[in-house]
Tab-separated table of C-alpha atoms and ligand atoms in Angstrom:
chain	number	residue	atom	x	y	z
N	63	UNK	CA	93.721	124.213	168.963
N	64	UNK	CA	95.842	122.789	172.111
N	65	UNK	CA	97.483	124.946	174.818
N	66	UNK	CA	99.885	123.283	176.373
N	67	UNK	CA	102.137	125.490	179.011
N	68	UNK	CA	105.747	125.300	177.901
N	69	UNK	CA	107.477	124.677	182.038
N	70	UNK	CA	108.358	122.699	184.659
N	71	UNK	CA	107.435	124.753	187.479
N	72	UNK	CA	104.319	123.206	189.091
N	73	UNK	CA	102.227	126.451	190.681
N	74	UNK	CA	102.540	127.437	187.029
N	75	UNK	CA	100.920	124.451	186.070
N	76	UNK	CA	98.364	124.328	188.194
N	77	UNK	CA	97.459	128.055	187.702
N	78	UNK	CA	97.414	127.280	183.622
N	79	UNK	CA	95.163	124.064	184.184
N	80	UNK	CA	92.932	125.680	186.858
N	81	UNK	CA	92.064	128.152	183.919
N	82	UNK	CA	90.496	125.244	182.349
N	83	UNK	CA	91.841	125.787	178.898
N	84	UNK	CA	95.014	123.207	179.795
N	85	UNK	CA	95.642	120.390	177.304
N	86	UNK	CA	99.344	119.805	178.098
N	87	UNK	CA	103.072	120.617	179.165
N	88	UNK	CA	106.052	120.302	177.199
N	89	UNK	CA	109.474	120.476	179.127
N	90	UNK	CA	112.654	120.173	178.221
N	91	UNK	CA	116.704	119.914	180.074
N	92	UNK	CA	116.778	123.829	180.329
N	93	UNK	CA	113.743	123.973	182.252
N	94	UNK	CA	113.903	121.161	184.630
N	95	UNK	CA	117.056	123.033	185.313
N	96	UNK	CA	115.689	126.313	185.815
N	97	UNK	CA	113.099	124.095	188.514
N	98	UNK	CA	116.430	123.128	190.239
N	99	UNK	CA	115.637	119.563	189.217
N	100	UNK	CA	118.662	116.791	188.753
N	101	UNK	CA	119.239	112.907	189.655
N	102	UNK	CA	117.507	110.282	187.641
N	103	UNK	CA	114.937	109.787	191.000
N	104	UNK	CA	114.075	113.597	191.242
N	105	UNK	CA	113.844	113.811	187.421
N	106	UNK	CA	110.973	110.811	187.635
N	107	UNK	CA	109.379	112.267	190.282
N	108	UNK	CA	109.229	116.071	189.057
N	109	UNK	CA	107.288	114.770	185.880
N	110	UNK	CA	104.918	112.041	188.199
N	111	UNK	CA	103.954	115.371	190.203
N	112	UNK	CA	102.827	116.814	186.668
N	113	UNK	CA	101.142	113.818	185.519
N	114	UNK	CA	99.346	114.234	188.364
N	115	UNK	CA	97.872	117.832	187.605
N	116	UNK	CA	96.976	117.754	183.819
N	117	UNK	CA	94.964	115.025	182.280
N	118	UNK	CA	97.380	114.345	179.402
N	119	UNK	CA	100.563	115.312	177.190
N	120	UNK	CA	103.290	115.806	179.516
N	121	UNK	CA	106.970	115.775	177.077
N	122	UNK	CA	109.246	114.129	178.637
N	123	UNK	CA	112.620	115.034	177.376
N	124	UNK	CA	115.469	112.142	176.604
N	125	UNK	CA	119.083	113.408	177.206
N	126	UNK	CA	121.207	110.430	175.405
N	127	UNK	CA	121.825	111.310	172.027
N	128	UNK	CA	122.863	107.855	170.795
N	129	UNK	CA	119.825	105.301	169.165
N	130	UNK	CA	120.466	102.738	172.459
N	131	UNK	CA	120.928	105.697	175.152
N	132	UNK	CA	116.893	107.574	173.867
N	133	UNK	CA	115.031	104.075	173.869
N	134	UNK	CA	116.276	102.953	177.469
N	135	UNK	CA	115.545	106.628	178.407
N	136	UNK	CA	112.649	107.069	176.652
N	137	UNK	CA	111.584	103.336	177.487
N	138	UNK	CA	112.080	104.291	181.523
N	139	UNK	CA	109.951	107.858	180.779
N	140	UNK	CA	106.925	105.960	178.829
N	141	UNK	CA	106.901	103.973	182.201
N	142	UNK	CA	106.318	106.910	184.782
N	143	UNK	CA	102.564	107.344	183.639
N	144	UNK	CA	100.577	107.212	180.684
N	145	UNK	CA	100.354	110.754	179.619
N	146	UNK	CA	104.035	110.442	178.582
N	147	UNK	CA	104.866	111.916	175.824
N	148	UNK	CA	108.723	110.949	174.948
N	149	UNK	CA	110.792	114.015	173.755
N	150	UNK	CA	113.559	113.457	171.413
N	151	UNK	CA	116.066	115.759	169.560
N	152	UNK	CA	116.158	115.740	165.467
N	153	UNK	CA	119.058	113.940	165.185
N	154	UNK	CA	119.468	110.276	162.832
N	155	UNK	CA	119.567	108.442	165.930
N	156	UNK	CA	116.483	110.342	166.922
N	157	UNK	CA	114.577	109.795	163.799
N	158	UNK	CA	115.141	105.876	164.376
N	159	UNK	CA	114.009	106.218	167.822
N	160	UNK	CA	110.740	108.095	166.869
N	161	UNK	CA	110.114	105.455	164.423
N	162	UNK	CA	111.629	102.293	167.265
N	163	UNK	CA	108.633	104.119	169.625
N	164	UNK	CA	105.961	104.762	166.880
N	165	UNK	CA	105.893	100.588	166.361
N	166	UNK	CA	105.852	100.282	170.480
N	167	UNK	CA	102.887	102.617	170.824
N	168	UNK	CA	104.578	105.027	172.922
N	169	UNK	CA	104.047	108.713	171.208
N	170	UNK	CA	107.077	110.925	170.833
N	171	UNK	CA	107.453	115.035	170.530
N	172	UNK	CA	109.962	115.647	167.777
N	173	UNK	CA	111.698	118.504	169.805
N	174	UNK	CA	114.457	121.151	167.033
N	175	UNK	CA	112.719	121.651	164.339
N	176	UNK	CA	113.949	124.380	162.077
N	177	UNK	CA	113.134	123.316	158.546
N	178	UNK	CA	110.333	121.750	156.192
N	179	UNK	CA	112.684	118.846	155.577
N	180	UNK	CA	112.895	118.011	159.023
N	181	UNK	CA	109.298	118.466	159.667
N	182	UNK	CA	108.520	115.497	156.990
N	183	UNK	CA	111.362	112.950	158.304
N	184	UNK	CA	109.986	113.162	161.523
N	185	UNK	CA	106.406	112.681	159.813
N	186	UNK	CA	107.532	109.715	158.318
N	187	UNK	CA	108.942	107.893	161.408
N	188	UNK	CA	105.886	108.445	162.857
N	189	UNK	CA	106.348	111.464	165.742
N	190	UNK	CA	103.159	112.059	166.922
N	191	UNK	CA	104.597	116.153	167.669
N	192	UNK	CA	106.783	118.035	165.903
N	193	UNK	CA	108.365	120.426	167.202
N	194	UNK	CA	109.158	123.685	165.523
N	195	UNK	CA	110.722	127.075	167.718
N	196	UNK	CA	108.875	130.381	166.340
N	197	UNK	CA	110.874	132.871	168.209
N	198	UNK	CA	114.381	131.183	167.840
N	199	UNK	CA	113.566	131.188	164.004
N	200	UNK	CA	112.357	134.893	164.465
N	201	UNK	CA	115.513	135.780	166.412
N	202	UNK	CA	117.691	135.172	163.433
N	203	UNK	CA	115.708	136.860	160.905
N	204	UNK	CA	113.738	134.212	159.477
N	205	UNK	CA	109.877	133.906	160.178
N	206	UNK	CA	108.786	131.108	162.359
N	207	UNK	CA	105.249	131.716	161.501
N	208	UNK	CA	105.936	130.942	157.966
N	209	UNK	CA	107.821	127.786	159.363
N	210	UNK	CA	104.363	126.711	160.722
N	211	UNK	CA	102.146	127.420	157.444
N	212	UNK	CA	104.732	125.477	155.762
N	213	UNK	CA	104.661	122.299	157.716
N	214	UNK	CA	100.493	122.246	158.190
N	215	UNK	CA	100.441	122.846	154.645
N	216	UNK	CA	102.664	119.628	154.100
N	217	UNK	CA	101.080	117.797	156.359
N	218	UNK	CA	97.464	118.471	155.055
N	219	UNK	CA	98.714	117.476	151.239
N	220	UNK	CA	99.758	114.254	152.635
N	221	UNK	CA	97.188	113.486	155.471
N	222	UNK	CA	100.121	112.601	158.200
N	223	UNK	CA	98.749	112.274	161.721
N	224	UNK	CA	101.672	114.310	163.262
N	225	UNK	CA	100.371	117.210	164.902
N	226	UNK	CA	101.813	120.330	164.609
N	227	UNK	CA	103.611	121.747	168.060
N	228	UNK	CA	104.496	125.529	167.547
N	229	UNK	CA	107.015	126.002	170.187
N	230	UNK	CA	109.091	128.814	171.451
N	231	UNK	CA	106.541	131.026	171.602
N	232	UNK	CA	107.260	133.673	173.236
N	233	UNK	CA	104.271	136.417	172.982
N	234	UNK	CA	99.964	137.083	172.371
N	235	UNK	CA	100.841	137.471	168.455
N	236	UNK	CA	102.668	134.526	168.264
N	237	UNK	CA	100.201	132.471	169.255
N	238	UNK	CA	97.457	133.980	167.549
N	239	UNK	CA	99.445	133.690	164.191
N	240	UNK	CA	99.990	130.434	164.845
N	241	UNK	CA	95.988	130.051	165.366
N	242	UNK	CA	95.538	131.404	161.810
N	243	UNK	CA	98.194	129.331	160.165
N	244	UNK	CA	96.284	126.191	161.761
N	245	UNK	CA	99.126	125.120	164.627
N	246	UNK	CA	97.668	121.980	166.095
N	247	UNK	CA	99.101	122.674	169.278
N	248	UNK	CA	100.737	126.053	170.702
N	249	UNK	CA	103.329	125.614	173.997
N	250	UNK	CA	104.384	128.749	175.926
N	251	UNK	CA	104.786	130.276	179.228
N	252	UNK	CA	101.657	131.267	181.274
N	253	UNK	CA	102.011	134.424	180.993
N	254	UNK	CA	101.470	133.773	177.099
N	255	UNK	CA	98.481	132.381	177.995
N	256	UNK	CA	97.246	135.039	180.720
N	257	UNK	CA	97.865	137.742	178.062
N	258	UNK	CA	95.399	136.500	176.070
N	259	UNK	CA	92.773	137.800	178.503
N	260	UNK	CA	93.634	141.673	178.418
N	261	UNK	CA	92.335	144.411	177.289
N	262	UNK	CA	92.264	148.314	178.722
N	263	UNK	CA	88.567	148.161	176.775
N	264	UNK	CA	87.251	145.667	178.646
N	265	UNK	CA	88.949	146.932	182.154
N	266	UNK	CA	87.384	150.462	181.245
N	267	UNK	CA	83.975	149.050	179.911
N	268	UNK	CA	83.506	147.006	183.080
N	269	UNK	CA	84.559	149.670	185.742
N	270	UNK	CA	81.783	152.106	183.895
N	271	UNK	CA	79.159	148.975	184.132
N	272	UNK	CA	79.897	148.277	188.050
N	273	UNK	CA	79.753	152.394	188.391
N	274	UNK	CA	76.591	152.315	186.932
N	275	UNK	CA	75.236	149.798	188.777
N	276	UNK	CA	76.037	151.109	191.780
N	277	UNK	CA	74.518	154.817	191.317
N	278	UNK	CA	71.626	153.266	190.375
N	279	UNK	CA	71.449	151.101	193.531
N	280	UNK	CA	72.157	154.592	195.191
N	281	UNK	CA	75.203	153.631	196.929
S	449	LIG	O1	109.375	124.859	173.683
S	449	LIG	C1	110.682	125.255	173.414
S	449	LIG	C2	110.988	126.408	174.272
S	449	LIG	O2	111.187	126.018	175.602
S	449	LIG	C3	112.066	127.268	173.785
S	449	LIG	O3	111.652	128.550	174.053
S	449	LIG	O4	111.901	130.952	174.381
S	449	LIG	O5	113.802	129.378	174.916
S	449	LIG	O6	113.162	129.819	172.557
S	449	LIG	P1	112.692	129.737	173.974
């Protein structure tokens, strides 16, 4: 299973790929907003500077909507480094692009996904991600988990490549359910991540050890 940290903010980064358990970033517009990022140059620069930390998978999201508008984008991200990964919504236009980048070489991240149906068009056009939001599926009262089963299930009947991206994951239980279900890939925040490491057991377990150790040591 791949973590990849779901930000643009670049200490975060680096403090999710010092870990050592970093396989990725996914962005999107929201979040290079939230960075205070803008202007084509900045933009290009902001995801150069993450290239630069992580050793692959950085989404890059387009913000046309129209066929023409994602392949010059996408085109202009593919360019910025290797690890690109192009981002583009599940729209018609975006389905042709995925399939317009698929026969270029350049691997896309299906970014929207709500449905089954989706999951398999963007399957077909060749995304190399898809895409599906857990907790904006949960937030309406439908289970994003069972989102995930659904589309790994499909996947595995048919053998497609596309990996499966849970996204919009928001919590520990999330991502562990999405770990059972057999998510290729999980993006969230760090502290998603950093969660995963506590417990009041082990806090308690090793303060007794140390304590231990140092009566006997007689200090
Ligand atoms: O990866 C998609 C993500 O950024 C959306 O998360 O928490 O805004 O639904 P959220």
């Amino acid at each position: 299973m791949k973590f990849f940290i779901d930000t643009a903010n670049l200490n975060e980064i680096k403090e999710a790929y010092d870990l050592g358990v970093l396989d990725g970033v996914t962005t999107n517009p929201s979040l290079m907003a939230k960075e205070g990022i803008s202007g084509e140059a900045n933009v290009k620069a902001h995801y150069k500077a993450i290239c630069d930390i992580v050793d692959d998978n950085v989404s890059a999201e387009v913000i046309a909507t129209d066929y023409e508008g994602m392949i010059r984008e996408g085109k202009e991200l593919a360019k910025i480094d290797n690890k690109i990964v192009v981002k583009i919504p599940m729209i018609k236009d975006g389905i042709k692009a995925i399939k317009y980048f698929h026969n270029e070489g350049i691997r896309t991240n299906c970014t929207l996904i709500f449905s089954a149906g989706q999951a398999i068009l963007a399957a077909k056009a060749g995304a190399s991600f898809v895409s599906p939001f857990v907790g904006r599926l949960d937030d309406i009262s439908f289970d994003g988990i069972d989102l995930i089963e659904q589309i790994v299930n499909i996947y595995a009947n048919y053998g497609f490549a596309t990996q499966v991206l849970a996204a919009s994951v928001r919590h520990s239980m999330h991502l562990i359910k999405c770990a059972e279900v057999g998510a290729d890939v999980v993006t969230c925040p760090l502290k998603v991540i950093t969660g995963l490491l506590k417990h009041p057991l082990t806090d308690s377990g090793l303060a007794q050890f140390l304590a231990d150790h140092a009566k006997a040591a007689g200090k």
